[in-house]
Coordinates of N, CA and C and ligand atoms in Angstrom, one line a residue:
X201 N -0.8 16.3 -10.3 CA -1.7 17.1 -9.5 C -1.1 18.4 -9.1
X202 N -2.1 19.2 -8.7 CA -1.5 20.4 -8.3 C -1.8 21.2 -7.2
X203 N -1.7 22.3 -6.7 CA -2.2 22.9 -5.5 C -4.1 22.7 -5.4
X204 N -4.1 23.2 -7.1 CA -5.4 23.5 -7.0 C -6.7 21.8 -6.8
X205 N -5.8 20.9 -6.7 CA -6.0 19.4 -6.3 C -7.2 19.3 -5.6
X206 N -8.3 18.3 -5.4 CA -9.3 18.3 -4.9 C -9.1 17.9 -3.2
X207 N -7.8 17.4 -2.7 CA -7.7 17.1 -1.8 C -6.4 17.6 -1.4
X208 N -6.2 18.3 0.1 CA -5.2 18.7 0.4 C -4.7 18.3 1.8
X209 N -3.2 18.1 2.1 CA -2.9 17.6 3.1 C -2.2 18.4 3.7
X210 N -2.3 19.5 4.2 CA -1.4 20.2 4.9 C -0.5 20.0 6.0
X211 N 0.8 19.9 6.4 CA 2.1 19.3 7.0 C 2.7 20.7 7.5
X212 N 2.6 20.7 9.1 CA 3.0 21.5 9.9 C 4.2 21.4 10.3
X213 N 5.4 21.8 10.9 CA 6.6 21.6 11.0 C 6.4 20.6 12.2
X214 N 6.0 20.4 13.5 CA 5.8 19.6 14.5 C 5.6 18.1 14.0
X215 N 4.5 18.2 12.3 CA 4.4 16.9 11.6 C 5.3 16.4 11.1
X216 N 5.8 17.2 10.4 CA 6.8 17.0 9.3 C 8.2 16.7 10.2
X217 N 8.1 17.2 11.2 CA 9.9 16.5 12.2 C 9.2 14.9 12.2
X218 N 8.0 15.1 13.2 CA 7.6 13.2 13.9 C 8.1 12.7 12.5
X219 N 7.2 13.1 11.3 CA 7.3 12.1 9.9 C 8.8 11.9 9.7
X220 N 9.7 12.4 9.8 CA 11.0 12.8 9.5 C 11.8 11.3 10.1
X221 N 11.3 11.8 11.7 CA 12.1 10.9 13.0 C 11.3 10.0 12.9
X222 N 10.0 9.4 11.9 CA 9.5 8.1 11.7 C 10.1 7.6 10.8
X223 N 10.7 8.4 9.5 CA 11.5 8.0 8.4 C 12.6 7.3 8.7
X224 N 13.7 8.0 9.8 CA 14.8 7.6 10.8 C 14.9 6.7 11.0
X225 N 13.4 6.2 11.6 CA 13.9 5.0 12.2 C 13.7 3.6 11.0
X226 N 12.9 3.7 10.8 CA 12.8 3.2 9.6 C 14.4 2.7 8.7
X227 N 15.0 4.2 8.6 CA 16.2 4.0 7.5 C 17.6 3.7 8.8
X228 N 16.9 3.5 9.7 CA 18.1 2.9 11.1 C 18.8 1.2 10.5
X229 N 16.6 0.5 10.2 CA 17.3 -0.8 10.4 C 17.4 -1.1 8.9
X230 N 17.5 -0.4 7.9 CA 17.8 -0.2 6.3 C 19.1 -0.2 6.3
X231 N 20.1 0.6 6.7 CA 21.4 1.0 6.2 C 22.3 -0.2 6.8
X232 N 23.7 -0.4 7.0 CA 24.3 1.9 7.1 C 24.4 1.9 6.0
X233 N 24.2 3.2 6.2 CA 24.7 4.1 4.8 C 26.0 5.3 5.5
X234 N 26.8 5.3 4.0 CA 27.9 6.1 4.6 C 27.6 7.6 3.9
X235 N 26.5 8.1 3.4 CA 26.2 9.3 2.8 C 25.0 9.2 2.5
X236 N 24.2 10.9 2.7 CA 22.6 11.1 1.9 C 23.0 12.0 0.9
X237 N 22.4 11.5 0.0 CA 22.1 13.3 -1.1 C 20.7 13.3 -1.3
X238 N 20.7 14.6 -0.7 CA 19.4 15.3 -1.1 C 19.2 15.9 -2.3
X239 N 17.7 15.2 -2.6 CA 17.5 16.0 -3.7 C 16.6 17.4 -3.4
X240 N 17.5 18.6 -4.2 CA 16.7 20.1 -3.5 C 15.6 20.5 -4.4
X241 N 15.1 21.1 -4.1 CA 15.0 21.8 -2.8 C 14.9 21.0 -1.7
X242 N 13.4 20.3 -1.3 CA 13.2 19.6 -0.6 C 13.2 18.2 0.0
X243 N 14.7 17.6 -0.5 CA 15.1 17.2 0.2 C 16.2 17.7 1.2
X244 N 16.2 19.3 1.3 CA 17.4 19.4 2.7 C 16.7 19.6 3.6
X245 N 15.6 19.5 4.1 CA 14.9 19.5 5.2 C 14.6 17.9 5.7
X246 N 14.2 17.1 5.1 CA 14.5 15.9 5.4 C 15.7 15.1 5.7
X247 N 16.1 15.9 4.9 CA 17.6 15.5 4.9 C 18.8 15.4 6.5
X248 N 18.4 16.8 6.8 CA 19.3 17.8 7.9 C 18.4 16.6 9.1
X249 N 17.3 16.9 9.1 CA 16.9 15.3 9.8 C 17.2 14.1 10.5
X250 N 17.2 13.6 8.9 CA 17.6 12.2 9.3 C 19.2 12.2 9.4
X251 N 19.5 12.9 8.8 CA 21.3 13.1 9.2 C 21.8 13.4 10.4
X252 N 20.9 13.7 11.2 CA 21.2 14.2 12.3 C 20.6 12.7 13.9
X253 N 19.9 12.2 13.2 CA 19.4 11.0 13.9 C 20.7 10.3 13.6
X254 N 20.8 9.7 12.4 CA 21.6 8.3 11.7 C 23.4 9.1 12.2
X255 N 23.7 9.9 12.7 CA 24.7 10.5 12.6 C 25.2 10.7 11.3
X256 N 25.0 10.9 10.5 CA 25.9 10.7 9.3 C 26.6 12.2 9.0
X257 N 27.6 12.9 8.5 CA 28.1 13.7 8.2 C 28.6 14.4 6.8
X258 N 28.7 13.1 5.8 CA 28.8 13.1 4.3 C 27.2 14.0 3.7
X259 N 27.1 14.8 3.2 CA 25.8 15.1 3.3 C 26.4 15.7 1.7
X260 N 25.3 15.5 0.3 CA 25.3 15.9 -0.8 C 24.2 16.2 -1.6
X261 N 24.5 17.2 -2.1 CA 23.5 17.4 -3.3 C 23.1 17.3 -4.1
X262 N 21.5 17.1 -5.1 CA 21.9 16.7 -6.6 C 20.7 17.6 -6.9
X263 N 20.6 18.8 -7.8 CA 20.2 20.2 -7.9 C 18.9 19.6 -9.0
X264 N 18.0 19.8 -8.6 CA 17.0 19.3 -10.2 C 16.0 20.4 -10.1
X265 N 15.7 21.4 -11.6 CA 14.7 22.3 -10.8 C 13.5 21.6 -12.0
X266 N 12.2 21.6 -11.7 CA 11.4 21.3 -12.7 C 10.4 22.8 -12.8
X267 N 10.8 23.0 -14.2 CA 9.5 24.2 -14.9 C 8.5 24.2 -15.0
X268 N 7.6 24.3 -13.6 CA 6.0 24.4 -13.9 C 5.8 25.3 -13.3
X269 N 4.2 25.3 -14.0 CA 3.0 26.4 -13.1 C 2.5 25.6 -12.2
X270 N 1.7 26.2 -12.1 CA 0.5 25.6 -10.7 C -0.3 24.3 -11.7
X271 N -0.2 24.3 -12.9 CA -1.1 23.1 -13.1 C -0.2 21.6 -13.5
X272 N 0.7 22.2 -14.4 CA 1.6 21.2 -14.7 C 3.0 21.3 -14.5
X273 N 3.9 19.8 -14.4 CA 5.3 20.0 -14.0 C 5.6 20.0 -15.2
X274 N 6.7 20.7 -15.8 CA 7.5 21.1 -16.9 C 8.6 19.8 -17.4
X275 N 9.6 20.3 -18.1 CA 10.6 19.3 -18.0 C 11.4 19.1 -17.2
X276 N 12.3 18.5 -16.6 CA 13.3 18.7 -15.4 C 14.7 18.6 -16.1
X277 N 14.8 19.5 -15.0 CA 16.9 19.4 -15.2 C 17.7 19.8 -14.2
X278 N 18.2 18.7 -14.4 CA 19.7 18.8 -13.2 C 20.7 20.3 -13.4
X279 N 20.6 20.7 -12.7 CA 21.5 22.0 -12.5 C 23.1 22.1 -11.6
X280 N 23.0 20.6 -11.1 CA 24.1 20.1 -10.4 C 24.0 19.1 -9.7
X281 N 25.1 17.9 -11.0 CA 25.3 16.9 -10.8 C 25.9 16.2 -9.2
X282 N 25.7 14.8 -9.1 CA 26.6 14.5 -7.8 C 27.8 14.5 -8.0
X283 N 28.7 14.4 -6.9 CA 30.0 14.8 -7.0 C 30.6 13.4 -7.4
X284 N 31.8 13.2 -8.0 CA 32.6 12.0 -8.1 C 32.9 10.9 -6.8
X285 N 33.4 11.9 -5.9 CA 33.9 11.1 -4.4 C 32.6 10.5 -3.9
X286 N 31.3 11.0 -4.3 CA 30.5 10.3 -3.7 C 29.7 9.2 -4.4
X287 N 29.6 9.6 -6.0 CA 29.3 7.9 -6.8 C 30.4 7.1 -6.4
X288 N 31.4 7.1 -6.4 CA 32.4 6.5 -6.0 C 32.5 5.1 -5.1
X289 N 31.6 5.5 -4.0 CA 31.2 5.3 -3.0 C 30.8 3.6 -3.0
X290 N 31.4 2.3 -2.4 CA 30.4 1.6 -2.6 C 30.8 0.4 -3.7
X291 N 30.0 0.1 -4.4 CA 30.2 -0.3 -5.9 C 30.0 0.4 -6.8
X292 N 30.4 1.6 -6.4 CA 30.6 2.9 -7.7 C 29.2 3.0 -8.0
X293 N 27.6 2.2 -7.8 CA 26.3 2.3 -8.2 C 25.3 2.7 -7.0
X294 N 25.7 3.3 -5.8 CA 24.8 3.8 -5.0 C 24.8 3.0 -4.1
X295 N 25.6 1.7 -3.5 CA 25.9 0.9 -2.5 C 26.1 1.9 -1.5
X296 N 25.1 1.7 -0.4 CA 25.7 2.2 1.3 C 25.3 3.9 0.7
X297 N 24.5 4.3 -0.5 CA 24.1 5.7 -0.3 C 23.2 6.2 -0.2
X298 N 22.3 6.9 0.7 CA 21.1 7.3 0.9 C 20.7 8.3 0.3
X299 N 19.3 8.7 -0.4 CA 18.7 9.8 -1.1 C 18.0 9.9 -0.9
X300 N 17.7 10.9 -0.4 CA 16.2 11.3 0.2 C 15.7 12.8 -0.4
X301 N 14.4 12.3 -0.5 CA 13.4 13.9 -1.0 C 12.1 14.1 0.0
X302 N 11.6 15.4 0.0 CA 10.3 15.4 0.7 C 9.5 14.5 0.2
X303 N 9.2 14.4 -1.1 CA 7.8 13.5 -1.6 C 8.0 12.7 -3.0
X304 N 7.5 12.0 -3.4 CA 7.4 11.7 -4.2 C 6.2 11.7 -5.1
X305 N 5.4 12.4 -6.4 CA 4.6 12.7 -7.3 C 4.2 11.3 -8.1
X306 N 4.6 12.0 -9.4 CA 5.2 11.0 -10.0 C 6.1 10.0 -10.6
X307 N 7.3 10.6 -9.8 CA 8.1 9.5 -9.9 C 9.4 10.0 -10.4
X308 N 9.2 11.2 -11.6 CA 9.7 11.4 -12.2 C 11.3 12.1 -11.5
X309 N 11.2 12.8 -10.6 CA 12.4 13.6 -10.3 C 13.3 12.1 -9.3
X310 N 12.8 11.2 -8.6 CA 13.3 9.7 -8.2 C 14.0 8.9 -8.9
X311 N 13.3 9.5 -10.6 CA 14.1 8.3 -12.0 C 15.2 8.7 -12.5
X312 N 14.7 9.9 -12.3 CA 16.4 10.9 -12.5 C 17.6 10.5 -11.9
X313 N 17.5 10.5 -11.0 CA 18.8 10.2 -9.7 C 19.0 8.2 -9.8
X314 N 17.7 8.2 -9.7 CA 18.2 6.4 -9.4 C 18.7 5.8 -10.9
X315 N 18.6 6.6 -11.7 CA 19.3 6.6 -13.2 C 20.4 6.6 -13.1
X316 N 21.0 7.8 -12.6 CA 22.2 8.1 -11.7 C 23.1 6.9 -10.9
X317 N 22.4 6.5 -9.9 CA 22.9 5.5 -8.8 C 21.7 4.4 -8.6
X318 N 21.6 3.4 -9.4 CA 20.9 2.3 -9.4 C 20.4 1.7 -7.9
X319 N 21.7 1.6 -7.1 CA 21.9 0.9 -6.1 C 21.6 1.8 -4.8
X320 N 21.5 2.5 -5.0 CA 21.0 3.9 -3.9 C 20.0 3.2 -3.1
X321 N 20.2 3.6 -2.0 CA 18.3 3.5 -1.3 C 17.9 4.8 -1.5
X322 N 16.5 4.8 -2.0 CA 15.4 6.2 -1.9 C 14.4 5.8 -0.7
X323 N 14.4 7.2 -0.2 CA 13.7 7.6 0.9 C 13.0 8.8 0.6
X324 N 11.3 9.2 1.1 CA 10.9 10.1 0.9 C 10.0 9.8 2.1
X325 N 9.6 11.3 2.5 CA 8.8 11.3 3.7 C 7.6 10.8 3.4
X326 N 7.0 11.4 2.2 CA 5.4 10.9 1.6 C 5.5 10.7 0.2
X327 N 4.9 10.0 -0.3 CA 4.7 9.2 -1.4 C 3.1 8.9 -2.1
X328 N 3.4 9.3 -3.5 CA 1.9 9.1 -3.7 C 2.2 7.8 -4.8
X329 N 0.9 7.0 -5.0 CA 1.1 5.7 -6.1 C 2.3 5.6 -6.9
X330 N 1.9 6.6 -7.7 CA 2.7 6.8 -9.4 C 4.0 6.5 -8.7
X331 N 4.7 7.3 -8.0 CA 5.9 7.3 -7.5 C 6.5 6.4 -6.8
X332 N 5.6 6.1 -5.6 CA 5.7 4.7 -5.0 C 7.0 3.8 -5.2
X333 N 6.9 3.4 -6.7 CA 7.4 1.8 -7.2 C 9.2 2.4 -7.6
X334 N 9.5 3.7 -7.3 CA 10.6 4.6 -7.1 C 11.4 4.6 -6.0
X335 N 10.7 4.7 -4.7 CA 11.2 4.8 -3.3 C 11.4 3.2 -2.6
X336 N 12.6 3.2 -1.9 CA 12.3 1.8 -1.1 C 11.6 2.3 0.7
X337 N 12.0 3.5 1.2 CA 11.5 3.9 2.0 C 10.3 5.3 2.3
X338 N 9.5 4.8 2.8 CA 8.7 6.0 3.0 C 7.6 6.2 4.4
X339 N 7.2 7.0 4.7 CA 6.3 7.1 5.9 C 5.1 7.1 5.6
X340 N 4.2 8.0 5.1 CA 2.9 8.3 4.7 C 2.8 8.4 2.9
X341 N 1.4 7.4 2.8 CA 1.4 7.5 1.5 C -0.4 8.5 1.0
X342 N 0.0 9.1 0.2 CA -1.3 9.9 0.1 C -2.2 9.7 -1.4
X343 N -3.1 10.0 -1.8 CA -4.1 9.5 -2.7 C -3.0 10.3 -4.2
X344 N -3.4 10.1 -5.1 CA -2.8 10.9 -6.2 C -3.2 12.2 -6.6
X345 N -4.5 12.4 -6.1 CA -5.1 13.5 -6.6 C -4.9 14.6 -5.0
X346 N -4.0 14.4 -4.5 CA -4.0 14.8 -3.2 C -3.1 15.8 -3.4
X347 N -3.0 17.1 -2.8 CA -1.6 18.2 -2.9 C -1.1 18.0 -1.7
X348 N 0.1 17.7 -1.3 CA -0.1 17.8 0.1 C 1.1 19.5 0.4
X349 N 0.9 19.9 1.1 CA 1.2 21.5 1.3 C 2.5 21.3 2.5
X350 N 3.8 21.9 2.2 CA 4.5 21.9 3.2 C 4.9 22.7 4.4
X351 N 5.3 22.9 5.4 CA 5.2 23.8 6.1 C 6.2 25.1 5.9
X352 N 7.1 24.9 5.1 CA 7.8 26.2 4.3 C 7.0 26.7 3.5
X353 N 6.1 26.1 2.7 CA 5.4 27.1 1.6 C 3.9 27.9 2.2
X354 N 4.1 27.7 3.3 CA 2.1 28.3 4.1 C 3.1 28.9 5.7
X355 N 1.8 30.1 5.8 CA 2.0 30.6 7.0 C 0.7 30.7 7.9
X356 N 0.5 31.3 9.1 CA -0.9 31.4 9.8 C -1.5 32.3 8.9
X357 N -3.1 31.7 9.0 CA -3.4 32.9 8.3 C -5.1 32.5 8.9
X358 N -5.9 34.1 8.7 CA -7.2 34.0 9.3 C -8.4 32.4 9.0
X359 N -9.0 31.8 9.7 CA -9.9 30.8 9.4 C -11.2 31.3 9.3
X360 N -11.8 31.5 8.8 CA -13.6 31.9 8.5 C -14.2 30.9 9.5
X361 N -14.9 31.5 10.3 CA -15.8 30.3 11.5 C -16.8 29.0 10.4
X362 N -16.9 27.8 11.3 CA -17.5 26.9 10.2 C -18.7 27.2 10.0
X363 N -19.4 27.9 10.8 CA -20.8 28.4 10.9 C -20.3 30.1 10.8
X364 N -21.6 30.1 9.6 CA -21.2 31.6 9.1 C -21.8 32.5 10.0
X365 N -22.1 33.7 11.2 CA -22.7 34.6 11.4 C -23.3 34.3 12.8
X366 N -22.0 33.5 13.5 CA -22.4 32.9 15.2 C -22.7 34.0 16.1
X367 N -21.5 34.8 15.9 CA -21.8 35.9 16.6 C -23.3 36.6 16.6
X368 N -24.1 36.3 16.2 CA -25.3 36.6 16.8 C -26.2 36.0 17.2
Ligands
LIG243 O1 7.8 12.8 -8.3 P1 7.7 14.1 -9.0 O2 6.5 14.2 -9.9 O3 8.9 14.3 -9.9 O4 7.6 15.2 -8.0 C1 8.3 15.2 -6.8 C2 9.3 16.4 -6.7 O5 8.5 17.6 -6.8 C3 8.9 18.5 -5.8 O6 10.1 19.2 -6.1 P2 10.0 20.5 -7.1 O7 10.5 20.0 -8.4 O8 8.7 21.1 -7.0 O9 11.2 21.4 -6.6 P3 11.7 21.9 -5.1 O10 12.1 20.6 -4.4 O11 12.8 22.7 -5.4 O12 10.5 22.6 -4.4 C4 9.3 17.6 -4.6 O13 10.2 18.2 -3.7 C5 9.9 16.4 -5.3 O14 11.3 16.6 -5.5
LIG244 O1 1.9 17.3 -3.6 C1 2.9 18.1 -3.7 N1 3.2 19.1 -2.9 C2 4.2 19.9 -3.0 N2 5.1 19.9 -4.0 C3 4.8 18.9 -5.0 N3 5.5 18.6 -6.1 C4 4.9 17.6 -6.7 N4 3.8 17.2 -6.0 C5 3.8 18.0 -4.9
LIG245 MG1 11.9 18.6 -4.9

């Protein structure tokens, strides 16, 4: 799906903390976990988050950018791997490590990483079907055909009244 999607869910920063600190608690009675990596972009917004609820301190990254336009996602690639000390971690397979992203799509940037660390918990704020069967944790789940819009990519901007020409 894409912006131009028939259904859109727009996520204001006021939403997107509650969803955040709903994810939290959620991943309270899930763990412990002794580390998150985010996947970026957006997972460091989620991320900074729940890391900040769960105390956690170990905070990592795993760089994936995918080449699309507005209609379709491209191929993906990691631009920077996880670090050693943090597979390490555990049973060397994502034991006690949390990974969190803003959303999940199709699945695809989820398969990547849990390819990675098998044993990981995934966590994503919203989740659509396809991707779903990727995440063990999630808050809001939305239709597939749905864009949902984040509050870094949109700013205020003028609304057209719902009735055209009140003023008279
Ligand atoms: O489940 P998928 O179909 O793989 O899509 C989900 C991914 O797409 C978005 O990232 P994007 O690749 O647009 O990059 P960004 O996080 O840097 O904005 C989103 O942040 C997820 O990481
Ligand atoms: O619904 C979405 N919103 C924003 N970015 C995305 N990347 C994949 N799906 C989405
Ligand atoms: Mg992303």
């Amino acid at each position: 799906m894409s912006p131009t999607s028939p259904k859109a869910f727009p996520v204001s920063w006021d939403q997107f903390h509650r969803d955040c600190r709903a994810l939290a608690w959620r991943l309270a009675a899930a763990g412990p976990f002794e580390a998150i990596i985010c996947i970026t972009r957006g997972g460091l917004v989620p991320a900074a988050i729940v890391a900040r609820e769960l105390d956690l301190r170990l905070i990592e990254s795993v760089c994936i950018a995918s080449y699309h336009d507005y209609k379709n996602q491209g191929e993906l690639k990691v631009l920077k791997d996880i670090a050693p000390s943090i597979k390490a971690i555990g049973d060397g397979q994502g034991k006690g490590v949390l990974v969190i992203d803003d959303l999940t799509d199709t699945g695809k940037t989820a398969k990547i990483v849990r390819d990675m660390l098998p044993n990981a918990h995934f966590a994503a704020v919203y989740a659509k079907p396809a991707g779903r069967p990727l995440i063990d944790t999630f808050v809001t789940e939305v239709s597939q055909d749905t864009w949902i819009y984040f509050p870094w990519d949109m700013g205020l901007a003028y609304q057209a009244p719902i009735r055209e020409g009140s003023a008279g």
